[in-house]
GROMACS .gro file of C-alpha atoms in nm:
model
  454
    1MET     CA    1   2.606  -0.345   0.693
    2THR     CA    2   2.676  -0.715   0.711
    3ALA     CA    3   2.452  -0.977   0.859
    4GLY     CA    4   2.701  -1.058   1.132
    5THR     CA    5   2.723  -0.707   1.275
    6THR     CA    6   2.382  -0.697   1.443
    7GLU     CA    7   2.341  -0.788   1.806
    8PRO     CA    8   2.141  -1.104   1.877
    9GLU     CA    9   1.881  -0.899   2.060
   10GLU     CA   10   1.787  -0.730   1.732
   11TYR     CA   11   1.538  -1.015   1.685
   12ALA     CA   12   1.258  -1.077   1.933
   13THR     CA   13   1.319  -1.428   2.066
   14GLY     CA   14   1.082  -1.472   2.361
   15ARG     CA   15   0.730  -1.583   2.273
   16ALA     CA   16   0.565  -1.329   2.508
   17GLU     CA   17   0.788  -1.050   2.377
   18ARG     CA   18   0.706  -1.139   2.017
   19ARG     CA   19   0.332  -1.150   2.086
   20ARG     CA   20   0.336  -0.808   2.253
   21GLU     CA   21   0.515  -0.647   1.961
   22GLN     CA   22   0.302  -0.829   1.707
   23ARG     CA   23  -0.016  -0.698   1.866
   24GLY     CA   24   0.122  -0.345   1.855
   25TRP     CA   25   0.243  -0.396   1.498
   26TYR     CA   26  -0.106  -0.496   1.380
   27PHE     CA   27  -0.238  -0.159   1.491
   28TYR     CA   28  -0.042   0.042   1.235
   29ASP     CA   29  -0.239  -0.136   0.964
   30PHE     CA   30  -0.547  -0.052   1.173
   31ALA     CA   31  -0.441   0.315   1.179
   32CYS     CA   32  -0.334   0.387   0.821
   33SER     CA   33  -0.565   0.159   0.623
   34VAL     CA   34  -0.847   0.408   0.674
   35TYR     CA   35  -0.654   0.648   0.449
   36SER     CA   36  -0.620   0.384   0.179
   37THR     CA   37  -0.990   0.296   0.200
   38SER     CA   38  -1.184   0.615   0.271
   39VAL     CA   39  -0.951   0.863   0.104
   40LEU     CA   40  -0.768   0.694  -0.180
   41THR     CA   41  -1.024   0.432  -0.279
   42VAL     CA   42  -1.362   0.596  -0.214
   43PHE     CA   43  -1.383   0.972  -0.177
   44LEU     CA   44  -1.082   1.159  -0.308
   45GLY     CA   45  -1.078   1.037  -0.670
   46PRO     CA   46  -1.433   1.143  -0.762
   47TYR     CA   47  -1.423   1.453  -0.538
   48LEU     CA   48  -1.088   1.586  -0.663
   49THR     CA   49  -1.207   1.521  -1.019
   50SER     CA   50  -1.521   1.730  -0.952
   51VAL     CA   51  -1.308   2.010  -0.806
   52ALA     CA   52  -1.079   2.000  -1.111
   53ARG     CA   53  -1.379   2.009  -1.346
   54ALA     CA   54  -1.511   2.315  -1.166
   55ALA     CA   55  -1.183   2.487  -1.250
   56ALA     CA   56  -1.153   2.345  -1.605
   57ASP     CA   57  -1.183   2.542  -1.929
   58ALA     CA   58  -1.448   2.484  -2.193
   59GLU     CA   59  -1.258   2.185  -2.333
   60GLY     CA   60  -1.241   2.016  -1.991
   61PHE     CA   61  -0.873   2.087  -1.922
   62VAL     CA   62  -0.702   2.243  -1.622
   63HIS     CA   63  -0.360   2.402  -1.659
   64PRO     CA   64  -0.136   2.341  -1.356
   65PHE     CA   65   0.190   2.531  -1.415
   66GLY     CA   66   0.076   2.591  -1.773
   67ILE     CA   67   0.049   2.220  -1.858
   68PRO     CA   68  -0.285   2.114  -2.015
   69VAL     CA   69  -0.430   1.822  -1.818
   70ARG     CA   70  -0.772   1.668  -1.872
   71ALA     CA   71  -0.962   1.712  -1.545
   72GLY     CA   72  -1.053   1.343  -1.540
   73SER     CA   73  -0.684   1.245  -1.545
   74LEU     CA   74  -0.567   1.475  -1.264
   75PHE     CA   75  -0.621   1.227  -0.981
   76ALA     CA   76  -0.431   0.948  -1.156
   77TYR     CA   77  -0.143   1.182  -1.237
   78ALA     CA   78  -0.127   1.305  -0.876
   79VAL     CA   79  -0.109   0.946  -0.749
   80SER     CA   80   0.172   0.879  -0.994
   81ALA     CA   81   0.358   1.194  -0.884
   82SER     CA   82   0.327   1.096  -0.517
   83ILE     CA   83   0.496   0.768  -0.590
   84VAL     CA   84   0.786   0.938  -0.766
   85VAL     CA   85   0.836   1.150  -0.452
   86ALA     CA   86   0.833   0.834  -0.241
   87VAL     CA   87   1.096   0.676  -0.465
   88LEU     CA   88   1.332   0.964  -0.389
   89VAL     CA   89   1.276   0.953  -0.012
   90MET     CA   90   1.239   0.586   0.082
   91PRO     CA   91   1.590   0.457   0.009
   92VAL     CA   92   1.747   0.729   0.223
   93VAL     CA   93   1.505   0.673   0.513
   94GLY     CA   94   1.549   0.295   0.492
   95ALA     CA   95   1.927   0.319   0.494
   96VAL     CA   96   1.928   0.559   0.791
   97ALA     CA   97   1.685   0.333   0.979
   98ASP     CA   98   1.910   0.029   0.943
   99ARG     CA   99   2.232   0.216   1.018
  100THR     CA  100   2.096   0.381   1.334
  101GLY     CA  101   1.847   0.116   1.443
  102ARG     CA  102   1.591   0.392   1.503
  103LYS     CA  103   1.293   0.296   1.291
  104LYS     CA  104   1.033   0.415   1.541
  105PRO     CA  105   1.096   0.793   1.532
  106LEU     CA  106   1.114   0.778   1.154
  107LEU     CA  107   0.787   0.584   1.146
  108ALA     CA  108   0.628   0.847   1.372
  109ALA     CA  109   0.748   1.135   1.152
  110ALA     CA  110   0.618   0.978   0.830
  111ALA     CA  111   0.287   0.874   0.987
  112TYR     CA  112   0.208   1.214   1.136
  113LEU     CA  113   0.310   1.404   0.823
  114GLY     CA  114   0.070   1.188   0.623
  115ALA     CA  115  -0.205   1.216   0.885
  116THR     CA  116  -0.171   1.596   0.892
  117ALA     CA  117  -0.191   1.624   0.512
  118THR     CA  118  -0.499   1.402   0.513
  119ALA     CA  119  -0.669   1.607   0.785
  120GLY     CA  120  -0.591   1.917   0.576
  121MET     CA  121  -0.816   1.783   0.299
  122PHE     CA  122  -1.104   1.936   0.493
  123PHE     CA  123  -1.007   2.263   0.323
  124LEU     CA  124  -1.034   2.117  -0.029
  125ALA     CA  125  -1.330   2.315  -0.164
  126GLY     CA  126  -1.432   2.528  -0.461
  127GLU     CA  127  -1.168   2.516  -0.735
  128ARG     CA  128  -0.871   2.424  -0.515
  129TYR     CA  129  -0.759   2.131  -0.727
  130LEU     CA  130  -0.390   2.222  -0.685
  131LEU     CA  131  -0.426   2.209  -0.306
  132GLY     CA  132  -0.595   1.871  -0.337
  133ALA     CA  133  -0.321   1.736  -0.564
  134PHE     CA  134  -0.050   1.866  -0.327
  135LEU     CA  135  -0.209   1.713  -0.015
  136LEU     CA  136  -0.257   1.384  -0.200
  137ILE     CA  137   0.110   1.377  -0.301
  138VAL     CA  138   0.227   1.446   0.056
  139ALA     CA  139  -0.011   1.197   0.219
  140ASN     CA  140   0.050   0.917  -0.029
  141ALA     CA  141   0.429   0.956  -0.021
  142SER     CA  142   0.423   0.963   0.360
  143LEU     CA  143   0.215   0.645   0.367
  144ALA     CA  144   0.468   0.470   0.142
  145VAL     CA  145   0.762   0.571   0.365
  146SER     CA  146   0.581   0.470   0.684
  147MET     CA  147   0.478   0.133   0.539
  148MET     CA  148   0.837   0.062   0.439
  149LEU     CA  149   0.946   0.112   0.800
  150TYR     CA  150   0.647  -0.080   0.934
  151ASN     CA  151   0.708  -0.379   0.706
  152ALA     CA  152   1.075  -0.389   0.808
  153TYR     CA  153   0.968  -0.491   1.159
  154LEU     CA  154   0.813  -0.819   1.035
  155PRO     CA  155   1.135  -1.029   1.025
  156GLN     CA  156   1.228  -0.897   1.370
  157ILE     CA  157   0.900  -0.976   1.549
  158ALA     CA  158   0.801  -1.308   1.387
  159GLU     CA  159   0.975  -1.642   1.340
  160PRO     CA  160   0.994  -1.772   0.979
  161ASP     CA  161   0.701  -2.012   1.020
  162GLU     CA  162   0.487  -1.738   1.179
  163ARG     CA  163   0.522  -1.473   0.914
  164ASP     CA  164   0.242  -1.570   0.675
  165ALA     CA  165  -0.004  -1.571   0.966
  166VAL     CA  166   0.129  -1.252   1.128
  167SER     CA  167   0.132  -1.063   0.798
  168SER     CA  168  -0.221  -1.182   0.717
  169ARG     CA  169  -0.347  -1.073   1.059
  170GLY     CA  170  -0.198  -0.727   1.002
  171TRP     CA  171  -0.389  -0.692   0.676
  172ALA     CA  172  -0.704  -0.824   0.848
  173PHE     CA  173  -0.671  -0.555   1.116
  174GLY     CA  174  -0.640  -0.293   0.844
  175TYR     CA  175  -0.945  -0.411   0.654
  176THR     CA  176  -1.144  -0.427   0.978
  177SER     CA  177  -1.072  -0.062   1.056
  178GLY     CA  178  -1.143   0.035   0.695
  179ALA     CA  179  -1.484  -0.132   0.713
  180LEU     CA  180  -1.568   0.025   1.049
  181VAL     CA  181  -1.487   0.379   0.936
  182LEU     CA  182  -1.665   0.327   0.603
  183VAL     CA  183  -1.984   0.244   0.791
  184LEU     CA  184  -1.952   0.575   0.976
  185ASN     CA  185  -1.876   0.752   0.646
  186LEU     CA  186  -2.182   0.597   0.486
  187VAL     CA  187  -2.404   0.715   0.773
  188LEU     CA  188  -2.270   1.070   0.747
  189TYR     CA  189  -2.274   1.088   0.368
  190SER     CA  190  -2.618   0.933   0.322
  191GLY     CA  191  -2.775   1.147   0.595
  192HIS     CA  192  -2.579   1.466   0.545
  193ASP     CA  193  -2.897   1.676   0.527
  194SER     CA  194  -3.011   1.552   0.867
  195PHE     CA  195  -2.667   1.637   1.008
  196GLY     CA  196  -2.696   1.991   0.871
  197VAL     CA  197  -2.406   1.970   0.623
  198THR     CA  198  -2.389   1.975   0.246
  199GLU     CA  199  -2.275   1.678   0.038
  200GLY     CA  200  -1.938   1.840  -0.023
  201GLU     CA  201  -1.891   1.918   0.345
  202ALA     CA  202  -1.976   1.558   0.434
  203ILE     CA  203  -1.710   1.432   0.195
  204ARG     CA  204  -1.450   1.673   0.335
  205ILE     CA  205  -1.533   1.562   0.690
  206CYS     CA  206  -1.486   1.198   0.584
  207LEU     CA  207  -1.150   1.284   0.427
  208ALA     CA  208  -1.027   1.477   0.730
  209SER     CA  209  -1.149   1.217   0.981
  210ALA     CA  210  -0.927   0.958   0.814
  211GLY     CA  211  -0.626   1.172   0.903
  212VAL     CA  212  -0.740   1.205   1.264
  213TRP     CA  213  -0.793   0.826   1.288
  214TRP     CA  214  -0.450   0.760   1.132
  215GLY     CA  215  -0.277   0.985   1.384
  216ALA     CA  216  -0.469   0.861   1.688
  217PHE     CA  217  -0.415   0.487   1.640
  218THR     CA  218  -0.050   0.528   1.540
  219LEU     CA  219   0.012   0.582   1.912
  220VAL     CA  220  -0.044   0.209   1.976
  221PRO     CA  221   0.245   0.072   1.763
  222LEU     CA  222   0.467   0.356   1.880
  223ARG     CA  223   0.416   0.233   2.237
  224ARG     CA  224   0.458  -0.141   2.164
  225LEU     CA  225   0.732  -0.159   1.899
  226ARG     CA  226   1.090  -0.107   2.010
  227ASP     CA  227   1.409   0.003   1.843
  228ARG     CA  228   1.692  -0.251   1.833
  229ARG     CA  229   2.046  -0.190   1.947
  230ILE     CA  230   2.293  -0.164   1.660
  231HIS     CA  231   2.661  -0.249   1.674
  232PRO     CA  232   2.863   0.075   1.716
  233GLY     CA  233   3.044   0.013   1.389
  234GLN     CA  234   2.717   0.048   1.204
  235LEU     CA  235   2.673   0.412   1.310
  236GLU     CA  236   2.958   0.547   1.098
  237GLY     CA  237   2.825   0.788   0.839
  238ALA     CA  238   2.466   0.743   0.954
  239GLY     CA  239   2.211   1.003   1.038
  240GLY     CA  240   2.249   1.239   0.742
  241VAL     CA  241   2.121   1.244   0.389
  242GLY     CA  242   2.472   1.186   0.253
  243GLY     CA  243   2.515   0.885   0.479
  244GLY     CA  244   2.179   0.754   0.365
  245TRP     CA  245   2.273   0.779  -0.002
  246ARG     CA  246   2.610   0.615   0.062
  247GLN     CA  247   2.432   0.328   0.234
  248LEU     CA  248   2.184   0.310  -0.056
  249ARG     CA  249   2.469   0.260  -0.300
  250ALA     CA  250   2.606  -0.014  -0.075
  251THR     CA  251   2.261  -0.172  -0.053
  252LEU     CA  252   2.215  -0.177  -0.430
  253LYS     CA  253   2.559  -0.332  -0.468
  254ASP     CA  254   2.473  -0.590  -0.202
  255MET     CA  255   2.139  -0.673  -0.367
  256ARG     CA  256   2.326  -0.783  -0.680
  257ARG     CA  257   2.460  -1.066  -0.464
  258HIS     CA  258   2.102  -1.189  -0.422
  259PRO     CA  259   1.969  -1.210  -0.779
  260LEU     CA  260   1.680  -1.437  -0.680
  261THR     CA  261   1.555  -1.177  -0.430
  262LEU     CA  262   1.576  -0.920  -0.710
  263SER     CA  263   1.381  -1.155  -0.938
  264PHE     CA  264   1.099  -1.170  -0.685
  265LEU     CA  265   1.105  -0.790  -0.647
  266LEU     CA  266   1.074  -0.748  -1.025
  267ALA     CA  267   0.773  -0.979  -1.038
  268TYR     CA  268   0.615  -0.804  -0.740
  269LEU     CA  269   0.682  -0.462  -0.892
  270VAL     CA  270   0.485  -0.558  -1.201
  271TYR     CA  271   0.181  -0.733  -1.056
  272ASN     CA  272   0.146  -0.504  -0.756
  273ASP     CA  273   0.149  -0.205  -0.987
  274GLY     CA  274  -0.175  -0.346  -1.124
  275VAL     CA  275  -0.320  -0.411  -0.777
  276GLN     CA  276  -0.245  -0.060  -0.651
  277THR     CA  277  -0.389   0.102  -0.963
  278VAL     CA  278  -0.712  -0.096  -0.940
  279ILE     CA  279  -0.747   0.007  -0.574
  280SER     CA  280  -0.687   0.377  -0.639
  281GLN     CA  281  -0.894   0.408  -0.959
  282ALA     CA  282  -1.190   0.176  -0.889
  283SER     CA  283  -1.421   0.447  -0.752
  284LEU     CA  284  -1.337   0.679  -1.039
  285TYR     CA  285  -1.422   0.401  -1.284
  286GLY     CA  286  -1.749   0.327  -1.103
  287SER     CA  287  -1.862   0.689  -1.086
  288GLU     CA  288  -1.747   0.818  -1.425
  289GLU     CA  289  -1.786   0.514  -1.653
  290LEU     CA  290  -2.060   0.311  -1.482
  291GLY     CA  291  -2.263   0.606  -1.354
  292LEU     CA  292  -2.285   0.476  -0.997
  293ASP     CA  293  -2.364   0.714  -0.712
  294GLN     CA  294  -2.141   0.770  -0.410
  295THR     CA  295  -2.359   0.560  -0.178
  296THR     CA  296  -2.323   0.260  -0.409
  297LEU     CA  297  -1.947   0.307  -0.427
  298ILE     CA  298  -1.914   0.330  -0.048
  299THR     CA  299  -2.123   0.015  -0.007
  300ALA     CA  300  -1.913  -0.169  -0.264
  301VAL     CA  301  -1.585  -0.073  -0.096
  302LEU     CA  302  -1.735  -0.168   0.241
  303LEU     CA  303  -1.808  -0.511   0.092
  304VAL     CA  304  -1.446  -0.531  -0.023
  305GLN     CA  305  -1.325  -0.448   0.327
  306VAL     CA  306  -1.542  -0.710   0.498
  307LEU     CA  307  -1.453  -0.987   0.255
  308ALA     CA  308  -1.086  -0.886   0.250
  309VAL     CA  309  -1.061  -0.978   0.619
  310ALA     CA  310  -1.186  -1.328   0.543
  311GLY     CA  311  -0.977  -1.339   0.225
  312ALA     CA  312  -0.653  -1.243   0.401
  313LEU     CA  313  -0.703  -1.500   0.677
  314GLY     CA  314  -0.830  -1.768   0.437
  315MET     CA  315  -0.542  -1.726   0.192
  316GLY     CA  316  -0.302  -1.734   0.487
  317ARG     CA  317  -0.439  -2.080   0.575
  318LEU     CA  318  -0.428  -2.185   0.209
  319ALA     CA  319  -0.061  -2.084   0.196
  320ARG     CA  320   0.014  -2.318   0.485
  321ALA     CA  321  -0.120  -2.607   0.275
  322CYS     CA  322  -0.011  -2.504  -0.076
  323GLY     CA  323   0.272  -2.259  -0.018
  324ALA     CA  324   0.270  -1.880  -0.049
  325LYS     CA  325   0.401  -1.874  -0.406
  326ARG     CA  326   0.129  -2.101  -0.547
  327THR     CA  327  -0.139  -1.912  -0.358
  328ILE     CA  328  -0.019  -1.577  -0.494
  329LEU     CA  329  -0.009  -1.715  -0.849
  330GLY     CA  330  -0.369  -1.829  -0.811
  331SER     CA  331  -0.473  -1.484  -0.692
  332LEU     CA  332  -0.308  -1.322  -0.998
  333ALA     CA  333  -0.517  -1.541  -1.227
  334VAL     CA  334  -0.828  -1.422  -1.044
  335TRP     CA  335  -0.720  -1.057  -1.075
  336THR     CA  336  -0.694  -1.101  -1.452
  337LEU     CA  337  -1.049  -1.237  -1.469
  338ILE     CA  338  -1.172  -0.949  -1.252
  339LEU     CA  339  -1.038  -0.685  -1.493
  340ALA     CA  340  -1.184  -0.866  -1.793
  341ALA     CA  341  -1.522  -0.871  -1.619
  342ALA     CA  342  -1.490  -0.501  -1.524
  343TYR     CA  343  -1.443  -0.407  -1.890
  344PHE     CA  344  -1.781  -0.559  -1.979
  345LEU     CA  345  -1.977  -0.438  -1.674
  346PRO     CA  346  -2.298  -0.260  -1.781
  347ALA     CA  347  -2.357   0.094  -1.662
  348ASP     CA  348  -2.612   0.166  -1.387
  349ALA     CA  349  -2.603  -0.196  -1.264
  350PRO     CA  350  -2.501  -0.195  -0.895
  351VAL     CA  351  -2.558  -0.570  -0.849
  352PHE     CA  352  -2.287  -0.657  -1.101
  353PHE     CA  353  -2.052  -0.401  -0.945
  354PHE     CA  354  -2.111  -0.554  -0.601
  355THR     CA  355  -2.029  -0.900  -0.741
  356LEU     CA  356  -1.702  -0.769  -0.878
  357ALA     CA  357  -1.627  -0.596  -0.545
  358ALA     CA  358  -1.680  -0.928  -0.364
  359ALA     CA  359  -1.427  -1.100  -0.592
  360ILE     CA  360  -1.174  -0.821  -0.534
  361GLY     CA  361  -1.220  -0.849  -0.159
  362LEU     CA  362  -1.149  -1.221  -0.155
  363VAL     CA  363  -0.810  -1.189  -0.330
  364LEU     CA  364  -0.694  -0.840  -0.231
  365GLY     CA  365  -0.579  -0.890   0.128
  366GLY     CA  366  -0.432  -1.233   0.073
  367SER     CA  367  -0.223  -1.141  -0.230
  368GLN     CA  368  -0.075  -0.841  -0.047
  369ALA     CA  369  -0.018  -1.016   0.286
  370LEU     CA  370   0.146  -1.323   0.135
  371SER     CA  371   0.370  -1.114  -0.089
  372ARG     CA  372   0.495  -0.928   0.218
  373SER     CA  373   0.559  -1.242   0.421
  374LEU     CA  374   0.724  -1.421   0.126
  375PHE     CA  375   0.964  -1.132   0.074
  376SER     CA  376   1.056  -1.130   0.445
  377HIS     CA  377   1.215  -1.473   0.392
  378LEU     CA  378   1.435  -1.334   0.114
  379VAL     CA  379   1.593  -1.052   0.320
  380PRO     CA  380   1.942  -1.104   0.471
  381ARG     CA  381   1.955  -1.039   0.845
  382GLY     CA  382   2.043  -0.686   0.949
  383LYS     CA  383   1.920  -0.532   0.621
  384GLU     CA  384   1.545  -0.527   0.684
  385ALA     CA  385   1.472  -0.155   0.639
  386GLU     CA  386   1.706  -0.123   0.341
  387TYR     CA  387   1.558  -0.421   0.159
  388PHE     CA  388   1.204  -0.330   0.257
  389SER     CA  389   1.265   0.017   0.113
  390ALA     CA  390   1.319  -0.159  -0.219
  391TYR     CA  391   1.009  -0.371  -0.151
  392GLU     CA  392   0.803  -0.064  -0.067
  393MET     CA  393   0.922   0.098  -0.390
  394SER     CA  394   0.768  -0.203  -0.561
  395ASP     CA  395   0.460  -0.189  -0.336
  396ARG     CA  396   0.383   0.183  -0.348
  397GLY     CA  397   0.704   0.350  -0.448
  398LEU     CA  398   0.739   0.229  -0.806
  399SER     CA  399   0.367   0.179  -0.865
  400TRP     CA  400   0.362   0.498  -1.068
  401LEU     CA  401   0.341   0.328  -1.405
  402GLY     CA  402  -0.008   0.184  -1.357
  403PRO     CA  403  -0.177   0.517  -1.269
  404LEU     CA  404   0.020   0.683  -1.549
  405VAL     CA  405  -0.095   0.421  -1.801
  406PHE     CA  406  -0.452   0.452  -1.670
  407GLY     CA  407  -0.444   0.833  -1.694
  408LEU     CA  408  -0.286   0.834  -2.040
  409ALA     CA  409  -0.533   0.574  -2.168
  410TYR     CA  410  -0.821   0.795  -2.060
  411GLN     CA  411  -0.657   1.113  -2.189
  412LEU     CA  412  -0.601   0.956  -2.532
  413THR     CA  413  -0.929   0.765  -2.568
  414GLY     CA  414  -1.173   0.938  -2.335
  415SER     CA  415  -1.285   0.590  -2.218
  416TYR     CA  416  -1.237   0.454  -1.869
  417ARG     CA  417  -1.312   0.105  -2.003
  418ASP     CA  418  -1.002   0.122  -2.221
  419ALA     CA  419  -0.811   0.251  -1.919
  420ILE     CA  420  -0.918  -0.035  -1.691
  421ILE     CA  421  -0.853  -0.316  -1.940
  422SER     CA  422  -0.502  -0.181  -2.006
  423LEU     CA  423  -0.408  -0.298  -1.654
  424VAL     CA  424  -0.439  -0.668  -1.746
  425ILE     CA  425  -0.084  -0.665  -1.878
  426PHE     CA  426   0.054  -0.606  -1.527
  427PHE     CA  427  -0.104  -0.925  -1.392
  428VAL     CA  428  -0.013  -1.142  -1.690
  429VAL     CA  429   0.353  -1.035  -1.695
  430GLY     CA  430   0.375  -1.047  -1.313
  431PHE     CA  431   0.241  -1.403  -1.312
  432ALA     CA  432   0.500  -1.513  -1.567
  433LEU     CA  433   0.787  -1.352  -1.376
  434LEU     CA  434   0.684  -1.490  -1.037
  435ALA     CA  435   0.637  -1.841  -1.175
  436ARG     CA  436   1.006  -1.843  -1.273
  437VAL     CA  437   1.137  -1.757  -0.922
  438PRO     CA  438   1.271  -2.063  -0.728
  439VAL     CA  439   1.167  -1.936  -0.386
  440ARG     CA  440   1.325  -2.216  -0.178
  441ARG     CA  441   1.660  -2.153  -0.339
  442ALA     CA  442   1.610  -1.778  -0.291
  443VAL     CA  443   1.551  -1.822   0.085
  444GLU     CA  444   1.863  -2.036   0.118
  445ALA     CA  445   2.069  -1.786  -0.082
  446ALA     CA  446   1.962  -1.509   0.162
  447GLY     CA  447   2.099  -1.720   0.449
  448ASN     CA  448   1.760  -1.785   0.611
  449ALA     CA  449   1.585  -2.099   0.733
  450VAL     CA  450   1.343  -2.243   0.477
  451PRO     CA  451   0.989  -2.300   0.611
  452ASP     CA  452   0.818  -2.632   0.547
  453ARG     CA  453   0.578  -2.464   0.304
  454ILE     CA  454   0.666  -2.156   0.102
   0.00000   0.00000   0.00000
């Protein structure tokens, strides 16, 4: 697909039209971020680990398909496996979306598959660790595919100078919903006896409710976002898996013509691998290594959510003054300091954990939002879903190495402190790679207008 084959109407040009779609677009972050917060970050890691330990042998190992796995590593391995699945699916879905112009039905399918798998976590009880791992793989892979399609709308609904702000508002919406639902989770979990449910039942209700929330609020973007008309010549070979793989090969060949875009993707792949691993493993680290109870962990993640709203909006404003690249580099330096501090955190000290959570909140949303908006400037017109499939591989799709490193570090050493400090390398190398990318030249090479600050 070439940039000149799309119809002009593929991009929202009227201010009122853009605002309407942007408001709908924000609500997919509002819908799916509850999964990332309540399920992936807070409840599922410690709970699935407890289920696996209930099924473990005397040495603390479970044996899925005859493979010995330390129970404490199962969650990290399942996250890594989900990302491998996403890698296989996303390029095909992205290619089909661009060739047919029908992102919305694909977004709906991925969202509701993930929401259904998440709601099914209500049945994760006893020693059903394999069911938990399977549902996690389905839900996490579905989230990655849906976010790839969702992100591909950004260049179509926002002008170049709007994208940092629009992307930051999307993340802010997501963190707002995550905080709201976490408050409800905290009420249920802390008072589970008064609600007449056990602790395990309360956790399973919290897990399942995230799936219901995800599915319910997905209706808003599905009503507001619209599919764009595609030139008839773009439909040849589309709609099937074979067509998708043929387009993927063409996309990979085309991406070689934009080496600076690829340089940014490489940097993002590395540092975001660290970000995603910290997000998914933080509760496990807090519960298993620091001995913190579930109420403390929920409160800490709630603090992250509240401050991430301010952080996303604040870093969006900072990017307007300093440029997105410099702002992201600053956030990577802070991430490195956060991991160093986490390594030395004393056990049974909630105040120190809350301080660390506050620091994470202030850089988390901004670093993710600005990375998304910066990449949107590096995508040639007409190739949004295809290029964002590569971006999403870097965002969630290829972020398998961090959880794998974390799981292997624990399996080999038995120490979550060693596992958490091993992630520093992702931020250091990512910083070095991003610093070398000439982003203005990269925007020009993609054929896009260069914003005043980038």
